[in-house]
Coordinates of C-alpha atoms and ligand atoms in Angstrom, one line a residue:
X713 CA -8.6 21.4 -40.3
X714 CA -6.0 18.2 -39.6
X715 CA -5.6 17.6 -36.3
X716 CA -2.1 18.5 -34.6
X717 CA 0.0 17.9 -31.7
X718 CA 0.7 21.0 -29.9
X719 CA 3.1 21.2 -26.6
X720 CA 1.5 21.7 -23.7
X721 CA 4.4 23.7 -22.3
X722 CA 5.8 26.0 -25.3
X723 CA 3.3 25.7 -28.1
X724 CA 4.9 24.3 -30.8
X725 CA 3.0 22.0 -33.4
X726 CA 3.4 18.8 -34.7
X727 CA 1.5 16.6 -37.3
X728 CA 0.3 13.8 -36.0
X729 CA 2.2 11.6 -38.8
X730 CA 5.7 12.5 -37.8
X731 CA 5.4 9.7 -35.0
X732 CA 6.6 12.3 -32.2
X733 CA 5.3 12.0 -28.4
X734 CA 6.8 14.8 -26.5
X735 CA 8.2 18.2 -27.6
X736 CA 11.8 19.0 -28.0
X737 CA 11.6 20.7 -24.8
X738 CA 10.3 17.9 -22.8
X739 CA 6.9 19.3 -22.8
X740 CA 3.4 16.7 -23.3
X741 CA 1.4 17.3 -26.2
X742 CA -2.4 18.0 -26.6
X743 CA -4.4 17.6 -29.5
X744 CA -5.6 20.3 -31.6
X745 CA -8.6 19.7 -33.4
X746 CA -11.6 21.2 -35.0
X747 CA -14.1 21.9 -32.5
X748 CA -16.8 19.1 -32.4
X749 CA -20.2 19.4 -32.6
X750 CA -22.8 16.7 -31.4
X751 CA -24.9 15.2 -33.4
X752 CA -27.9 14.2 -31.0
X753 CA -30.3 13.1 -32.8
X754 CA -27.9 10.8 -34.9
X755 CA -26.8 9.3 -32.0
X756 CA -30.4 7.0 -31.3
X757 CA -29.5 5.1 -34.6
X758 CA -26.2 4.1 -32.8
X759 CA -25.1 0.7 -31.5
X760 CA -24.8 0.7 -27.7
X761 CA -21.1 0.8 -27.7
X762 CA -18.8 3.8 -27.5
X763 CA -18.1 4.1 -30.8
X764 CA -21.8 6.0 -30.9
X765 CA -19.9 8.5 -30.3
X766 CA -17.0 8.1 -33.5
X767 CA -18.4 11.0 -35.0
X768 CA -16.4 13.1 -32.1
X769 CA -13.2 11.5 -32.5
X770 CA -11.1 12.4 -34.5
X771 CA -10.5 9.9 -37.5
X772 CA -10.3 10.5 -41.0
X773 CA -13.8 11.2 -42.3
X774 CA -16.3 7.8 -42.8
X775 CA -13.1 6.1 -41.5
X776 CA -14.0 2.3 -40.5
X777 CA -11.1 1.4 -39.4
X778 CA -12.7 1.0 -35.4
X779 CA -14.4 -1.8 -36.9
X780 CA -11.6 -3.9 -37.2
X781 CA -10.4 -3.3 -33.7
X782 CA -13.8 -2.7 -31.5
X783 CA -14.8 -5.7 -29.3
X784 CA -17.8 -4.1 -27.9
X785 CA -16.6 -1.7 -25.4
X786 CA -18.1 0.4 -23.8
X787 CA -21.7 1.5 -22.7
X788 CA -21.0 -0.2 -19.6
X789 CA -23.8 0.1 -16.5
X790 CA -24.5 3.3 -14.2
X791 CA -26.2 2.4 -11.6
X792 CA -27.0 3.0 -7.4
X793 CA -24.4 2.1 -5.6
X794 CA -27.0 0.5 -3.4
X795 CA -30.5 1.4 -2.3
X796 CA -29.7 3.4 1.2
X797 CA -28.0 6.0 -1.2
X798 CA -30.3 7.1 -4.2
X799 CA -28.0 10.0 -5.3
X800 CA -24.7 7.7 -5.5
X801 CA -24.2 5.8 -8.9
X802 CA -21.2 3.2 -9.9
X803 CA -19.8 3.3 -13.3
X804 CA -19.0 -0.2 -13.9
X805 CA -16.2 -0.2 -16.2
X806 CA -14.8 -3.3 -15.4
X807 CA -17.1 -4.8 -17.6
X808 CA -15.0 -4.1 -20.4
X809 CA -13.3 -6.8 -22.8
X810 CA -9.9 -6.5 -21.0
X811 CA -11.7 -6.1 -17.5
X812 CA -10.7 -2.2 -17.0
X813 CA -10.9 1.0 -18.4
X814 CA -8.3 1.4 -20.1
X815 CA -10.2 -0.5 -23.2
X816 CA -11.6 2.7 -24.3
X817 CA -8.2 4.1 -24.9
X818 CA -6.4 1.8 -26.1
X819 CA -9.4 1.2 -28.8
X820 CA -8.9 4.7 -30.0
X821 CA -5.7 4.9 -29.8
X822 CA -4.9 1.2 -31.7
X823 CA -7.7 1.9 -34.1
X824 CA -6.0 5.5 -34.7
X825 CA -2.4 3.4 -34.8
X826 CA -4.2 1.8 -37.8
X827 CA -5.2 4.3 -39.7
X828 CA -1.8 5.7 -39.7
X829 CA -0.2 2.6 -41.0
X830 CA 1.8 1.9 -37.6
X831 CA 3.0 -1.6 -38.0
X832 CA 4.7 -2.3 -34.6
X833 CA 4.0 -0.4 -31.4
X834 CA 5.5 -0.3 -28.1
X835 CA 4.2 0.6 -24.2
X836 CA 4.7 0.7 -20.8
X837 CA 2.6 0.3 -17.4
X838 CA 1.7 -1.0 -14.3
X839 CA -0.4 -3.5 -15.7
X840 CA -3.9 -2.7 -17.0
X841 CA -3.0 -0.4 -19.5
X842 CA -0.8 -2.9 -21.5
X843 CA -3.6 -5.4 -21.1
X844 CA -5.6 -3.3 -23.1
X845 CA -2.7 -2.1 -25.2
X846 CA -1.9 -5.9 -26.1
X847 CA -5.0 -7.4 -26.8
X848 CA -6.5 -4.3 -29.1
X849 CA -3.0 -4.3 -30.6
X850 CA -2.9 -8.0 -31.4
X851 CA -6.9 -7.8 -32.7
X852 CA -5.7 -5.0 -34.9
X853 CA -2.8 -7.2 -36.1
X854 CA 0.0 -4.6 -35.1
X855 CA 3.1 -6.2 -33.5
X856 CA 3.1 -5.0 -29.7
X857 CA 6.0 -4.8 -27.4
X858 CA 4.7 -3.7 -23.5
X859 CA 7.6 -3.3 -20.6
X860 CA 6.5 -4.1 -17.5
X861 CA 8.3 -3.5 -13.6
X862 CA 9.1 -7.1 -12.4
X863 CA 6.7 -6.5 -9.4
X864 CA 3.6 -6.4 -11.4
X865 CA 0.7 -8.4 -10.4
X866 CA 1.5 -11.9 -12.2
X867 CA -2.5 -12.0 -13.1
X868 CA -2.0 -9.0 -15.0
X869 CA 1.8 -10.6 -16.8
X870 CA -0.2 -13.5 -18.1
X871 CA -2.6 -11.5 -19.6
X872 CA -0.8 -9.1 -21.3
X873 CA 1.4 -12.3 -22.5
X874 CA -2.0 -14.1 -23.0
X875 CA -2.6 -11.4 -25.9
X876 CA 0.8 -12.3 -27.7
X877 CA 2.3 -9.5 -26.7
X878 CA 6.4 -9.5 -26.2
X879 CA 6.7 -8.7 -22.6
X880 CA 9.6 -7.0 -21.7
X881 CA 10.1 -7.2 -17.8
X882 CA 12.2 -4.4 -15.8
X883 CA 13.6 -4.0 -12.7
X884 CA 13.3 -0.8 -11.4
X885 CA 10.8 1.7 -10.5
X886 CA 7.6 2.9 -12.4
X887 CA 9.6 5.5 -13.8
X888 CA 12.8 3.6 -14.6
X889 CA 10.0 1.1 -16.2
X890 CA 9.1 4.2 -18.9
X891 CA 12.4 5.3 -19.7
X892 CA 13.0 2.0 -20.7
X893 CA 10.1 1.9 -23.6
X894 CA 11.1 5.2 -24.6
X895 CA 15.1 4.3 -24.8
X896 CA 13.7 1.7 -27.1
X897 CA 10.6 3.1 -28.8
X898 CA 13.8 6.0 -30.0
X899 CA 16.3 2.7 -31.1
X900 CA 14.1 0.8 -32.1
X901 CA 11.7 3.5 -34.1
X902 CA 8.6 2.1 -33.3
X903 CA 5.5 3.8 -32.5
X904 CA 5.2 5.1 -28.7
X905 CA 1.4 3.8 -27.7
X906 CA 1.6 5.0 -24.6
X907 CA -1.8 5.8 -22.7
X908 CA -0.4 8.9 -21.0
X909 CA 1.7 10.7 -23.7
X910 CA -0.2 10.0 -26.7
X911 CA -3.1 12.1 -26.8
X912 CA -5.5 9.9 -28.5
X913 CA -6.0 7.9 -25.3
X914 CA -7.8 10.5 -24.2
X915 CA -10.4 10.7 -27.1
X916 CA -11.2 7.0 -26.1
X917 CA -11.2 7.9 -22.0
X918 CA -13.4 11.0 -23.0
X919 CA -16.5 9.1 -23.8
X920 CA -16.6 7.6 -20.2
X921 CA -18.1 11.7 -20.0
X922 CA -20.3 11.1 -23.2
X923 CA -21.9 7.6 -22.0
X924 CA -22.3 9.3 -18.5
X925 CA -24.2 12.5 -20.2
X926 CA -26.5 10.3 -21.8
X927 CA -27.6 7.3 -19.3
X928 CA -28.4 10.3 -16.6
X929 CA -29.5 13.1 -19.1
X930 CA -27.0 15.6 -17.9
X931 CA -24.3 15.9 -15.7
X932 CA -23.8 14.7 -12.1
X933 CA -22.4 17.2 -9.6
X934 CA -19.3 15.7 -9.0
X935 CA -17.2 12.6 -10.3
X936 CA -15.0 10.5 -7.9
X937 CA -11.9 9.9 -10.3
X938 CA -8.5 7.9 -9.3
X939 CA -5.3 9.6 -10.4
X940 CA -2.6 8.3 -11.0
X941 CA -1.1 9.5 -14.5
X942 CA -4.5 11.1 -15.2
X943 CA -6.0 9.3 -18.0
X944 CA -9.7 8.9 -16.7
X945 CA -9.8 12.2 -15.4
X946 CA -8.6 14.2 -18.3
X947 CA -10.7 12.4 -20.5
X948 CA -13.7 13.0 -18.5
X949 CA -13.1 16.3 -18.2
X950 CA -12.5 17.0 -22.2
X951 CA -15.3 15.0 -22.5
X952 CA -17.3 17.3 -20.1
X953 CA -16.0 20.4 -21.8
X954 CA -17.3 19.2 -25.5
X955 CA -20.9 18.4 -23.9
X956 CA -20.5 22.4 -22.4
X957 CA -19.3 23.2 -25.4
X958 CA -22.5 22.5 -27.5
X959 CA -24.8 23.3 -25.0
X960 CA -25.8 19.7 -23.6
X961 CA -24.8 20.4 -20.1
X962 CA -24.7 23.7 -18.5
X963 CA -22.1 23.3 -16.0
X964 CA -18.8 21.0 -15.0
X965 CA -18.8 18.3 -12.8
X966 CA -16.3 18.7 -10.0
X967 CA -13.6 16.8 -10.3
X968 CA -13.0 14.8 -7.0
X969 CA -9.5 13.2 -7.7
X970 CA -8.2 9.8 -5.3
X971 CA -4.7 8.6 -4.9
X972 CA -3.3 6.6 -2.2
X973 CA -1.7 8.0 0.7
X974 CA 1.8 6.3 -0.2
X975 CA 2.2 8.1 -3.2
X976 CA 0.6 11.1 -3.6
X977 CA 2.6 13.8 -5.6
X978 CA -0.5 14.8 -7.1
X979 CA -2.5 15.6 -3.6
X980 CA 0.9 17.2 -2.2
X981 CA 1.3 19.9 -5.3
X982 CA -2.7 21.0 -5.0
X983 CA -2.5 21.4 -1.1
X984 CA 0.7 23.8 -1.8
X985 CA -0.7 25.2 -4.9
X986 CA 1.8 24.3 -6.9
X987 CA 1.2 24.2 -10.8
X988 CA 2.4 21.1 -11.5
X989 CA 3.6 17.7 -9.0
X990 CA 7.3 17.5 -8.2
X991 CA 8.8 13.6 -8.4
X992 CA 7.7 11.9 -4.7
X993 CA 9.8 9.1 -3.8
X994 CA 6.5 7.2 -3.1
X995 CA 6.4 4.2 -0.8
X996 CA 4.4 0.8 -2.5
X997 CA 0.8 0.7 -2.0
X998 CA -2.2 -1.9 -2.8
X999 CA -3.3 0.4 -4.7
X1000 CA -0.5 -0.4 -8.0
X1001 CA -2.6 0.9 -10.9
X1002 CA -2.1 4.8 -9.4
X1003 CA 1.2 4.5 -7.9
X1004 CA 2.8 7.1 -9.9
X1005 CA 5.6 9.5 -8.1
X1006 CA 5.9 11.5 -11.0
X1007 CA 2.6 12.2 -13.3
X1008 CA 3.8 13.3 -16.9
X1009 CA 1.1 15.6 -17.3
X1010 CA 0.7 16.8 -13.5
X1011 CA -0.2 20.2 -14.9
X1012 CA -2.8 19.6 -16.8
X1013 CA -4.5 17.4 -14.0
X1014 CA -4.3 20.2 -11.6
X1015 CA -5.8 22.6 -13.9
X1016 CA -8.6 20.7 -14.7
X1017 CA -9.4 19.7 -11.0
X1018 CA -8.8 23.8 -9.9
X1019 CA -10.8 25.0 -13.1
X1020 CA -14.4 22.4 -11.6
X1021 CA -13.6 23.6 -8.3
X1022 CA -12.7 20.1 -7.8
X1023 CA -10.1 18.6 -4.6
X1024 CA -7.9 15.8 -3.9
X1025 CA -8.1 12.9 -1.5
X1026 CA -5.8 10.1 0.0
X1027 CA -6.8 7.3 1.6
X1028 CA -4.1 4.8 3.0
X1029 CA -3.8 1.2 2.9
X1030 CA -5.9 0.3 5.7
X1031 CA -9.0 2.3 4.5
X1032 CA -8.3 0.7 0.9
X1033 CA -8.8 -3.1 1.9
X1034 CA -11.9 -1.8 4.2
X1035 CA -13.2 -0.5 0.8
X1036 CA -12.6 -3.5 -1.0
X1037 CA -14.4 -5.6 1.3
X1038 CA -16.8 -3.2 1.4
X1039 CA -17.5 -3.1 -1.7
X1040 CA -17.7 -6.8 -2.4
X1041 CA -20.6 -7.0 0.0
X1042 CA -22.5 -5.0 -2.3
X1043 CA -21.6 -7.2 -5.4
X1044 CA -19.0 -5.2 -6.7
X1045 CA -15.9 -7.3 -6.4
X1046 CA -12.9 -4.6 -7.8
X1047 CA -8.7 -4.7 -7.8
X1048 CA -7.2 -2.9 -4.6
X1049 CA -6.8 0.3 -7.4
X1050 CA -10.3 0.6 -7.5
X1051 CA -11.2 0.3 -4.0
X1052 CA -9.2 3.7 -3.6
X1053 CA -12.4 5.2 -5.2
X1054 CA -14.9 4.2 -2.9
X1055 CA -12.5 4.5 -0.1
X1056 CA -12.2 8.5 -1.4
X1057 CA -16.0 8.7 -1.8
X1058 CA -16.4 7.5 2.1
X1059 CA -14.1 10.3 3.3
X1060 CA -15.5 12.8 1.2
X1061 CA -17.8 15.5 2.4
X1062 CA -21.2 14.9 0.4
X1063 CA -24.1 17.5 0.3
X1064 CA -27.3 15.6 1.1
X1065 CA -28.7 15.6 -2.5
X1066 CA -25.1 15.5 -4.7
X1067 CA -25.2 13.3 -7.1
X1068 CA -21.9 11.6 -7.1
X1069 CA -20.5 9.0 -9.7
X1070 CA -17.6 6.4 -8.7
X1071 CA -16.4 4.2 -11.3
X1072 CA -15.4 0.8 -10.9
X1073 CA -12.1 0.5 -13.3
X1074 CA -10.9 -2.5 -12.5
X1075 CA -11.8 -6.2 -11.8
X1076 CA -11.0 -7.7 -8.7
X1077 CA -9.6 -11.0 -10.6
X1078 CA -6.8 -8.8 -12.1
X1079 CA -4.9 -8.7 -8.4
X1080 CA -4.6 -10.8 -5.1
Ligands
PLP2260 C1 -5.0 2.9 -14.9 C2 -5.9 2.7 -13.8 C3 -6.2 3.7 -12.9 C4 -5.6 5.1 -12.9 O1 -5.6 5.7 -14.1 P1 -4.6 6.9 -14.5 O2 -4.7 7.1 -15.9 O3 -3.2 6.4 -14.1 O4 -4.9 8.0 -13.6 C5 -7.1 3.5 -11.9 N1 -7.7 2.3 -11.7 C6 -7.4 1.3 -12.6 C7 -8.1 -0.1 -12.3 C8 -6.5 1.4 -13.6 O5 -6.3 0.4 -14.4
ZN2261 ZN1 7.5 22.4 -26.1

């Protein structure tokens, strides 16, 4: 079977090759694919990147074309948080070649950009994503056009520029930022790589669940995950599903999301049981890299934190610099975004013995 887009909302397909990135009735779209089966025992001859795991993604069969994108990503170190707390583990994904997480995205996602023959892509985000988006892009050789909101963390403008990518600064909100890609992704026909609509981000976010399953031999109990448009946490949780799926695990981590107090549509909808966020007027936060009043695919991030039994958290500004600092004095120096994590993990109520993982997304060199 070819993979499809299908709309989250009212069902209708799409091939993949008609360049589309929402329905005609506003819905998201989700990939429909064949179901995958794991290959373990292949997996031992792979190289220590995620790309081990390219037999799950969905590319054209003995496609190569990761090879001319890849710079290594992934397999990045799970280890104790420190040695007072045996059962807590960092993910430390800010070893990654653009310094976050959103590398294993935005490698699918250009590599699979690639293989369609896209020529010229365009994005938007608060900062990290279009890092990744830029420099896979540029490696790739695919023309890359990322808008950014004019309050953006200068580190993170220079690097996105550093990569050759044509930055394209708005002033506005985070929202006002995306219907400004989208306005020209539609004049300008050019291909939306955007890491929350296009669903191939999320085969590239998902193996943040496959490294996990293999570096503990199972699954922890619960994952700390920050939320903001939901890119980590949905791909860990399709990731966790395959692994169920074929037997390898035999139950779900909970899903413990984070966002920041000042802008928390996410945290508001679960607490009122809503199906999916209504639009927040948010206030800023530190804490850039989640602030998102109005999560595209809010519905799906709800169901997959309701169907692990899974909650949400928010921590506000103060707790997040405590964090930071915090976490520094262990050797982990992280962006204010990332700090939200740990700051989520201190309020959380643990049983003795969980077995918890936080993941360390982004570097603390990306932000003041
Ligand atoms: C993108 C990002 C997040 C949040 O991811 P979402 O996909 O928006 O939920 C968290 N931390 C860092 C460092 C990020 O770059
Ligand atoms: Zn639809």
């Amino acid at each position: 079977m070819k993979e499809q887009y299908r709309c989250h909302s009212c069902g209708t397909t799409y091939n993949v090759t008609d360049f589309v990135w929402k329905c005609t009735c506003g819905g998201v779209l989700d990939l429909v694919k064949e179901k995958v089966t794991i290959d373990v025992t292949k997996l031992q001859e792979k190289m220590p990147t995620m790309w081990r795991y390219v037999d799950v993604m969905p590319f054209e069969k003995d496609s190569n074309v990761w090879k001319e994108v890849t710079m290594g990503e992934g397999n990045t170190p799970l280890i104790g948080l420190d040695n007072s707390e045996p059962h807590t583990l960092v993910k430390v994904d800010y070893m990654m070649p653009t310094l976050s997480f959103k590398d294993r995205g935005a490698a699918v996602l250009i590599a699979k950009a690639k293989e369609l023959g896209v020529k010229s892509v365009i994005a938007d985000s608060s900062g990290n994503a279009g890092t990744a988006i830029a420099a896979y892009a540029k490696r790739a050789n695919i023309a890359c056009d990322i808008f950014l909101g004019k309050g953006t963390s200068p580190k993170k403008i220079a690097q996105v520029k550093a990569h050759g990518a044509n930055v394209r600064e708005i002033d506005g909100t985070r929202e006002d930022v995306a219907a400004a890609a989208q306005k020209a992704v539609k004049e300008e026909k050019k291909f939306y790589a955007s890491h929350v609509y296009n669903p191939y981000f999320y085969e590239g976010t998902k193996t943040y669940a496959y490294e996990i399953w293999e570096q503990m031999k199972g699954a922890p109990d619960s994952l700390i995950i920050p939320v903001g448009n939901g890119t980590l946490l949905l791909g860990a949780y399709y990731g966790f599903k395959e692994l169920m799926e074929n037997q390898l695990i035999n139950k779900m981590p909970k899903l413990v999301a984070i966002q920041a107090e000042n802008c928390a549509p996410l945290a508001q909808a679960f607490v009122n049981n809503e199906i999916e966020a209504n639009q927040i007027e948010g206030n800023p936060t530190l804490a850039e890299g989640i602030a998102i009043a109005s999560p595209a695919r809010s519905a799906q991030i709800l169901e997959a934190i309701r169907a692990t039994e899974g909650e949400i958290l928010t921590v506000n500004e103060e707790e997040i610099l405590k964090a930071r600092t915090l976490l520094a004095g262990k050797g982990f120096y992280v962006e204010p975004t990332t700090a939200t994590n740990y700051a989520g993990y201190l309020k959380y109520k643990r049983l003795p013995s969980e077995k918890i993982i936080i993941p360390l997304c982004g570097a603390g060199i990306k932000a003041n």
